[in-house]
Every structure is written in C-alpha cells, then in structure tokens.
Coordinates of C-alpha atoms and ligand atoms in Angstrom, one line a residue:
M104 CA 18.1 -20.5 40.1
T105 CA 20.9 -17.9 41.9
P106 CA 19.8 -14.2 42.7
S107 CA 22.4 -12.7 40.3
Q108 CA 20.8 -15.2 37.8
A109 CA 17.2 -14.2 38.2
A110 CA 18.8 -10.8 38.3
M111 CA 20.3 -10.7 35.3
M112 CA 17.2 -12.1 33.8
I113 CA 15.0 -8.8 34.5
P114 CA 16.0 -7.0 32.0
D115 CA 15.1 -9.2 28.9
A116 CA 11.6 -9.6 30.4
A117 CA 11.3 -5.7 30.3
V118 CA 12.8 -5.4 26.9
S119 CA 9.6 -7.5 25.8
S120 CA 7.1 -5.9 27.4
E121 CA 8.7 -2.5 26.5
T122 CA 6.4 -0.9 24.2
A123 CA 7.4 1.7 21.4
L124 CA 6.4 4.6 23.5
D125 CA 8.6 3.1 26.1
R126 CA 11.6 3.3 23.9
F127 CA 10.3 6.7 22.0
G128 CA 9.2 9.3 26.0
P129 CA 6.2 10.6 25.4
L130 CA 5.6 13.8 23.8
P131 CA 2.7 16.9 24.6
R132 CA -0.3 16.6 22.6
P133 CA 0.1 20.0 20.2
D134 CA -2.8 22.8 20.4
L135 CA -4.7 22.2 17.2
A136 CA -5.7 25.9 16.6
F137 CA -6.0 27.1 12.7
T138 CA -4.1 30.3 13.9
P139 CA -2.3 32.7 11.1
Q140 CA 1.1 30.8 11.8
V141 CA -0.3 27.7 10.8
A142 CA -2.2 29.1 7.8
E143 CA 0.7 30.5 6.3
A144 CA 3.5 27.0 6.9
T145 CA 0.7 25.4 5.5
A146 CA -0.9 27.7 2.6
P147 CA 2.1 25.7 0.2
I148 CA -0.1 22.0 1.0
Y149 CA -3.1 23.3 0.0
E150 CA -2.1 25.4 -2.9
K151 CA -1.0 21.8 -4.3
V152 CA -4.6 20.1 -2.9
K153 CA -6.7 23.2 -3.8
H154 CA -8.2 22.0 -6.4
I155 CA -9.5 19.0 -4.8
I156 CA -10.4 20.2 -1.2
P157 CA -12.9 22.4 -0.9
A158 CA -11.1 26.2 1.1
I159 CA -13.8 26.2 3.4
E160 CA -12.4 22.2 4.5
W161 CA -8.5 23.4 5.5
P162 CA -9.1 25.2 8.6
A163 CA -10.6 21.7 10.2
L164 CA -7.5 19.8 8.3
A165 CA -4.3 22.1 8.4
P166 CA -3.8 22.2 11.7
T167 CA -3.6 18.5 12.2
I168 CA -1.5 18.6 9.2
H169 CA 1.0 21.2 10.5
A170 CA 1.3 19.2 14.0
I171 CA 1.4 16.0 12.0
N172 CA 4.9 17.0 9.4
I173 CA 6.1 18.9 13.6
L174 CA 6.2 15.9 15.2
K175 CA 7.8 13.6 12.6
K176 CA 11.1 15.8 12.6
Q177 CA 10.6 14.8 16.4
R178 CA 10.4 11.3 16.2
N179 CA 12.9 11.2 13.5
A180 CA 9.8 9.3 11.6
V181 CA 8.7 9.1 7.7
I182 CA 5.3 8.7 6.4
L183 CA 5.4 6.0 3.8
A184 CA 1.7 6.4 2.2
H185 CA 0.2 4.2 -0.3
N186 CA -1.4 5.6 -3.3
Y187 CA -5.0 5.3 -2.1
M188 CA -4.6 7.5 1.2
T189 CA -7.0 10.4 0.8
P190 CA -5.5 13.7 -0.3
D191 CA -4.7 15.5 2.9
I192 CA -3.1 12.3 3.7
F193 CA -0.9 12.0 0.5
H194 CA -0.5 15.1 -0.4
G195 CA -0.3 17.0 3.0
V196 CA 2.5 14.2 5.2
A197 CA 3.3 12.4 3.3
D198 CA 7.0 11.5 2.9
I199 CA 7.4 9.1 -0.1
V200 CA 4.1 8.0 -1.9
G201 CA 4.4 5.1 -4.4
D202 CA 3.2 1.2 -5.6
S203 CA 3.2 -1.4 -3.4
L204 CA 6.9 -2.1 -4.8
Q205 CA 7.9 1.5 -4.2
L206 CA 6.8 1.7 -0.8
A207 CA 9.1 -1.6 -0.3
I208 CA 11.8 -0.3 -1.6
E209 CA 12.1 2.9 -0.2
A210 CA 11.1 0.9 3.3
T211 CA 15.1 -0.7 2.9
R212 CA 16.5 3.0 2.1
T213 CA 15.4 4.8 4.4
D214 CA 17.6 6.0 7.7
A215 CA 15.0 7.6 10.3
D216 CA 14.1 5.6 13.3
V217 CA 10.5 5.3 12.7
I218 CA 8.7 3.9 9.8
V219 CA 4.2 5.5 9.8
Q220 CA 3.2 3.3 7.1
C221 CA -0.1 4.9 5.8
G222 CA -1.8 1.8 4.2
V223 CA -2.3 -1.8 5.1
H224 CA -1.4 -4.2 7.1
F225 CA 0.5 -6.4 4.8
M226 CA 2.5 -2.5 3.8
A227 CA 3.6 -2.7 7.4
E228 CA 5.0 -5.7 7.3
T229 CA 6.5 -5.8 4.4
S230 CA 8.2 -2.9 6.2
K231 CA 9.4 -4.2 9.1
I232 CA 11.0 -7.2 7.7
L233 CA 13.1 -5.2 5.5
S234 CA 14.0 -2.7 8.2
P235 CA 13.4 -5.2 11.7
D236 CA 15.5 -2.4 13.7
K237 CA 13.1 0.3 12.8
T238 CA 10.1 0.9 14.7
V239 CA 7.6 0.0 12.4
L240 CA 4.0 1.7 13.4
I241 CA 0.4 1.6 11.7
P242 CA -2.1 4.2 12.7
D243 CA -4.8 1.7 12.8
M244 CA -4.3 -2.2 13.5
K245 CA -7.3 -3.5 11.7
A246 CA -6.4 -1.9 7.7
G247 CA -6.4 -5.4 7.0
C248 CA -6.5 -7.0 3.4
S249 CA -8.9 -9.5 1.3
L250 CA -5.5 -10.5 0.2
A251 CA -4.0 -11.2 2.7
E252 CA -7.1 -13.0 4.5
S253 CA -7.7 -15.8 1.7
I254 CA -4.8 -17.8 2.3
T255 CA -2.4 -19.2 5.1
A256 CA 0.8 -20.5 5.9
A257 CA 0.1 -24.5 6.2
D258 CA -2.1 -23.0 2.5
V259 CA 1.3 -22.6 0.8
R260 CA 2.7 -26.2 2.7
G261 CA -0.6 -28.0 1.2
L262 CA 0.2 -26.2 -2.2
R263 CA 3.7 -27.2 -2.3
E264 CA 2.9 -30.6 -1.1
R265 CA 0.6 -31.7 -3.9
N266 CA 2.9 -29.8 -6.1
P267 CA 6.3 -30.8 -5.7
G268 CA 8.7 -28.9 -7.3
V269 CA 6.6 -25.6 -8.7
P270 CA 7.9 -22.4 -7.7
I271 CA 5.4 -20.4 -5.3
I272 CA 5.0 -16.7 -5.7
T273 CA 3.4 -14.6 -4.3
Y274 CA 1.9 -11.1 -4.1
V275 CA 2.3 -8.6 -1.7
N276 CA -0.3 -9.0 -0.1
T277 CA -0.2 -11.4 1.8
S278 CA 1.0 -12.1 5.5
A279 CA 4.9 -12.2 6.6
D280 CA 4.1 -15.8 7.2
V281 CA 2.3 -16.4 4.0
K282 CA 5.8 -14.8 2.5
A283 CA 8.1 -17.2 4.5
E284 CA 6.7 -20.2 2.2
C285 CA 6.8 -19.3 -0.8
D286 CA 10.2 -18.6 -3.4
I287 CA 9.3 -15.6 -4.5
C288 CA 7.2 -12.2 -3.8
C289 CA 6.2 -10.0 -6.7
T290 CA 3.8 -6.1 -6.8
S291 CA 1.4 -5.6 -9.8
S292 CA 4.3 -3.6 -11.3
N293 CA 6.6 -6.2 -11.9
A294 CA 4.6 -9.9 -11.8
L295 CA 5.3 -10.7 -14.9
Q296 CA 8.5 -10.2 -15.2
V297 CA 9.1 -12.8 -11.8
V298 CA 6.9 -15.0 -13.4
E299 CA 9.0 -15.5 -16.0
S300 CA 12.1 -15.5 -13.9
F301 CA 12.5 -19.0 -13.2
G302 CA 12.5 -20.0 -16.9
V303 CA 10.0 -23.2 -15.9
D304 CA 6.5 -23.8 -17.9
K305 CA 4.5 -23.5 -15.0
V306 CA 4.7 -21.9 -11.6
F307 CA 2.1 -20.6 -8.9
L308 CA 1.4 -16.7 -8.4
I309 CA -1.2 -16.5 -5.4
P310 CA -3.5 -15.5 -3.8
D311 CA -4.7 -13.5 -6.2
K312 CA -6.6 -15.3 -9.1
Y313 CA -7.6 -12.4 -11.3
L314 CA -3.7 -11.5 -11.1
A315 CA -2.9 -14.5 -12.3
A316 CA -5.3 -14.9 -15.1
N317 CA -4.2 -11.3 -16.1
V318 CA -0.4 -12.6 -16.1
G319 CA -1.4 -16.5 -17.5
N320 CA -3.2 -14.0 -20.6
K321 CA 0.9 -12.6 -21.3
T322 CA 2.8 -14.9 -21.0
D323 CA 3.1 -18.6 -22.5
V324 CA 4.4 -19.9 -18.8
E325 CA 1.0 -21.8 -17.3
V326 CA 0.4 -19.4 -14.1
L327 CA -1.7 -22.0 -11.4
I328 CA -4.0 -19.6 -8.9
W329 CA -5.1 -19.0 -5.4
D330 CA -9.0 -18.7 -5.1
G331 CA -8.1 -15.1 -3.8
A332 CA -9.6 -11.7 -4.7
C333 CA -9.2 -7.9 -4.0
E334 CA -12.7 -6.8 -2.7
V335 CA -12.3 -3.4 -4.3
H336 CA -11.2 -4.5 -7.8
E337 CA -13.1 -7.5 -8.4
R338 CA -16.5 -5.1 -8.5
F339 CA -15.6 -4.3 -11.3
T340 CA -17.3 -5.5 -14.5
A341 CA -16.8 -5.2 -18.0
Q342 CA -20.4 -4.4 -19.3
E343 CA -20.1 -1.1 -16.5
L344 CA -16.9 0.0 -18.7
R345 CA -18.4 -0.5 -21.4
D346 CA -21.7 1.3 -20.5
Y347 CA -19.6 4.3 -19.2
R348 CA -17.7 4.2 -22.7
K349 CA -21.5 5.0 -24.2
I350 CA -21.9 7.8 -22.1
E351 CA -18.6 9.2 -21.9
P352 CA -17.3 9.5 -25.3
G353 CA -14.0 9.2 -25.5
V354 CA -12.7 8.5 -22.0
K355 CA -9.7 6.9 -21.8
I356 CA -10.1 4.2 -19.4
I357 CA -7.7 2.4 -17.9
A358 CA -7.8 -0.6 -15.3
H359 CA -5.7 -2.5 -12.1
P360 CA -4.7 -5.7 -12.8
E361 CA -7.0 -6.9 -9.4
C362 CA -9.7 -6.5 -12.2
P363 CA -11.0 -9.6 -13.6
P364 CA -9.8 -10.6 -17.2
E365 CA -12.8 -9.4 -18.7
V366 CA -12.4 -5.5 -17.1
V367 CA -8.5 -5.3 -18.3
A368 CA -9.7 -6.7 -21.6
E369 CA -11.7 -3.4 -21.6
A370 CA -9.0 -0.7 -20.6
D371 CA -7.2 0.5 -23.2
F372 CA -4.1 0.3 -20.2
A373 CA -3.5 -1.8 -17.3
G374 CA -0.9 -1.7 -14.5
S375 CA -0.4 -1.1 -11.0
T376 CA -1.4 2.2 -9.6
A377 CA 1.7 3.8 -10.0
H378 CA 1.9 2.8 -13.8
M379 CA -1.9 4.2 -13.9
I380 CA -0.8 7.6 -12.5
D381 CA 3.1 7.8 -15.0
W382 CA 0.2 6.9 -17.7
V383 CA -2.3 10.0 -16.9
K384 CA 0.5 12.3 -16.3
T385 CA 2.0 11.6 -19.5
R386 CA -0.4 11.1 -21.8
R387 CA -2.6 13.8 -20.0
P388 CA -6.4 12.6 -21.8
E389 CA -9.3 14.8 -21.8
K390 CA -11.3 12.2 -19.8
V391 CA -10.2 9.6 -17.8
M392 CA -11.5 6.2 -15.8
M393 CA -9.1 5.3 -13.5
I394 CA -10.7 1.6 -12.7
T395 CA -8.8 1.2 -9.2
E396 CA -9.6 2.4 -5.6
C397 CA -11.3 6.2 -6.0
S398 CA -8.8 7.9 -3.8
M399 CA -5.9 7.5 -5.9
A400 CA -8.1 9.6 -9.1
D401 CA -8.2 12.4 -6.4
N402 CA -4.8 12.7 -5.7
V403 CA -4.0 12.6 -9.6
A404 CA -6.7 14.9 -10.2
S405 CA -5.0 17.8 -8.2
E406 CA -1.6 17.2 -9.9
T407 CA -3.3 17.9 -13.6
P408 CA -6.5 20.0 -13.3
D409 CA -6.6 19.1 -17.2
V410 CA -7.5 16.2 -17.3
D411 CA -11.0 15.0 -16.7
F412 CA -11.4 12.4 -13.9
I413 CA -14.9 9.9 -14.0
R414 CA -14.8 9.0 -11.2
P415 CA -17.0 5.0 -10.6
C416 CA -16.4 4.9 -6.9
N417 CA -14.8 1.7 -4.6
L418 CA -13.3 2.6 -2.2
C419 CA -10.8 0.4 -0.5
P420 CA -13.0 -0.1 3.8
H421 CA -9.4 -1.0 4.9
M422 CA -7.3 1.9 3.8
K423 CA -9.9 4.3 4.4
R424 CA -9.0 3.2 8.1
I425 CA -6.0 5.2 8.2
T426 CA -6.8 9.1 8.8
L427 CA -5.3 12.2 10.0
N428 CA -5.9 11.8 13.4
K429 CA -5.1 8.8 14.0
I430 CA -1.8 9.4 12.2
L431 CA -1.1 12.1 15.4
D432 CA -2.0 9.3 17.5
S433 CA 0.0 7.2 16.3
L434 CA 3.5 9.4 16.4
L435 CA 1.5 11.3 20.1
E436 CA 1.2 8.1 21.5
M437 CA 3.9 5.1 19.3
K438 CA 1.7 2.9 18.2
E439 CA 0.2 0.6 16.6
E440 CA 3.8 -1.4 16.7
V441 CA 4.2 -4.0 13.7
V442 CA 6.3 -6.8 15.0
V443 CA 7.5 -9.9 13.2
D444 CA 8.5 -13.2 14.5
P445 CA 12.7 -12.5 13.4
A446 CA 12.6 -16.6 12.2
V447 CA 9.6 -16.1 9.9
A448 CA 11.0 -12.2 9.4
S449 CA 14.2 -13.4 7.8
R450 CA 12.5 -16.1 5.6
A451 CA 9.8 -13.8 3.7
R452 CA 12.3 -11.4 3.1
Q453 CA 14.0 -13.6 1.3
A454 CA 11.3 -13.4 -0.7
V455 CA 10.8 -9.7 -0.9
E456 CA 14.3 -9.0 -1.5
R457 CA 14.6 -11.7 -4.2
M458 CA 12.2 -10.3 -5.7
I459 CA 14.5 -6.8 -5.2
N460 CA 17.1 -8.3 -6.9
L461 CA 15.4 -9.0 -9.7
K462 CA 14.6 -5.4 -10.5
S463 CA 18.4 -4.1 -10.6
Ligands
13P637 P1 0.4 -1.5 -6.0 O1 -0.4 -0.2 -5.8 O2 1.0 -1.8 -6.0 O3 -0.8 -1.5 -7.1 O4 -1.1 -2.2 -5.1 C1 -2.5 -2.2 -5.6 C2 -3.1 -2.3 -4.3 O5 -4.1 -2.7 -4.4 C3 -3.0 -2.4 -3.1 O6 -3.3 -3.0 -1.9
SF4_638 FE1 -6.5 -5.1 -0.9 FE2 -7.8 -4.2 -2.0 FE3 -8.2 -2.7 -0.2 FE4 -5.9 -3.4 -1.9 S1 -7.8 -2.5 -2.5 S2 -5.7 -3.0 0.4 S3 -5.9 -5.5 -2.7 S4 -9.0 -5.0 -0.1

C-alpha cells in the first residue's frame, strides 16, 4: 500500500469510530434550579399534569423538563414517546406520542436531525430502519422487551424451512434481524388487516402467541403462532377481571390484545394502546380499567379528569428504564446511539414499509 493509499484509508477508519457526540459536539450541562423563569416556562405543562403530579413534586421535575425542551431545539431533535412513558415524559417533553404504528409512521416524516426514542429498543431500531440517515438515540440501551427477546433470525429461517410458502408476519416487537427475515410487519393496530392482506388460508404471526390467538379468533385465516409473550400483559387473568367487576360495579374494562384470549373475552373492548386511549376519550365512561401497562392510565387520566380510573398496576420494567434524567443525558452526551447494519436495515425496512403502505 502506498502512503497516499494509507492516508486515504484514515478518514474511513475515523468515520467508523466516530461517535454521535463527535459529530454533534458537546453542550454545557444546564443548571437545574427551579427559578421563577423555569416556573413560568413550565406552567402550561404543569396545567396538563396537575391531576396526576402533586404540586410538591413539580419543582423537582420542572428544571429537567425545561432543560430538555431547550436542548431539543439546540440539537434539532425530536422526542418520539410511546404511550407507556410516565406523564412527566409523555406530557412534559415528548413531541410525538403514540402507539407503535403511529411512532413508526412519524419516524418516516420528521425532518429533525436526531430522534430520541422514548420507548424500548425495538422501537428505536424501527426508527433507525425507517430513517437511516438520522441519528437515533435511546436514553437507556438496556430497555428491551420480552417479546423481542423470544425469537431470533435463525428461528425465523427455521420456520421458513419447515413451512415453505407460509407467509411470516412479524409483530413490530422484534429485532431488526428478525424483521429482515419476515414478509411483513404488523402492530396491534393493524394485525388483523395484515393477516387478511395475503388472501391465503394460513399465516404465521410471530412472536406473540396471545396476539396471534386473539387475531385468529377474529378471522377465518389460520394464524400459526410462536411461543412468545409479553411479560406485562400475560400476567392479567380473566378471574382478576371478573373480581374487579364485582367490587367495581359498572366499570368498563378495556384490554390490550397482548393479553391472553380469555382476558380479552372478559373485556368490553380490545385494541392497541392508541385505540384504547381513543375509546376512553370518546366514550367517557364513568369508571374504566385499562388492562395494559399502568403508566398509560396516568397519561389519559390527566386529560380526562371526569373519568375514574381503576388501576390494576402492571409496570413494564423495560419502558420504565426511560427517565427524564436519562433523556437529558442522552441529548447532552448524544447517547446511546442505535446502529443497525445497513444490509439488515434495508431488508427489515421492506417489511416495515409494506405494513405502512398497506395502511394508506
Ligand atoms: P402498541 O402501543 O402498539 O399497542 O404496543 C404496546 C406495546 O406493548 C409496546 O411495547
Ligand atoms: Fe415488551 Fe410487553 Fe414491555 Fe411492551 S409492555 S415493551 S411488549 S415487555
């Protein structure tokens, strides 16, 4: 190799080891005092959460919320937050909130340079797959998901070999490697539509066996399963729901389709997190129980103070890794950057885009 060839290789090596902080540069750590200026700037936000966050807690939260909202502008960043984020994040700093489908669609639309994904790792990967040129950050790299961890790309290849010709649909709660092996993606918002879109009598819907069973109960298509489950939703039982109906007469019960089918059968309505929120906002029941991750009830309750929420609280330990302090660090230090191998990303993107295009 000539010296000039060697010199030409140096920039490549430098690019590959360059961190997001190298690209964007450092910013000074803000002062986190609860000053009159911070109180005034965050007053409209407190108005939205006053039914759920006690006034005594606000001085501890407001300075970080304020600092994040300033940093977002400095970094030209957008915060995409799942409906399971806590109210301080959901109402305080998020630019876009929604279910998995809405967040995936928004990731294709934003013109920000940076996406901070407040949710779990597969959501951040989905954003990176859809926006490969953007910097995607997740405030805690350990925010995983029991469904995503239940299946690997090699497992999908095995299914394909043993079941030639059967379409394989992957729930969005999977890694990019798994999505790359599948025909199309789906979320809980559109799983039935995706299953029926093939016009065949048999499909795989992986990896959530309960979502697959719940969709299978609504269609003539045979929906084959993988033995995965959400550790939050599988804990709910039908007996628990029947017991709540006895002690809370008149309560409306709405459930997420990651719950076991016997739980969904006991509910008055089942749908994605966004569909559950719409149901409460439109129907305005006197009393409601949301059978899902329990931060969501706090987020809706702050907007519907006329509705009484009965909270059977199951928290997702992965979603709860995302905190205001970690979001602040994420924007200051440009971490943790989510990277997806471009070859994998391009195959996974086809599966996600097929789903998004199906919608329109
Ligand atoms: P949706 O928001 O798409 O209903 O998904 C729920 C969920 O468990 C995400 O992890
Ligand atoms: Fe995964 Fe369940 Fe947590 Fe959603 S709630 S991230 S499906 S473990």
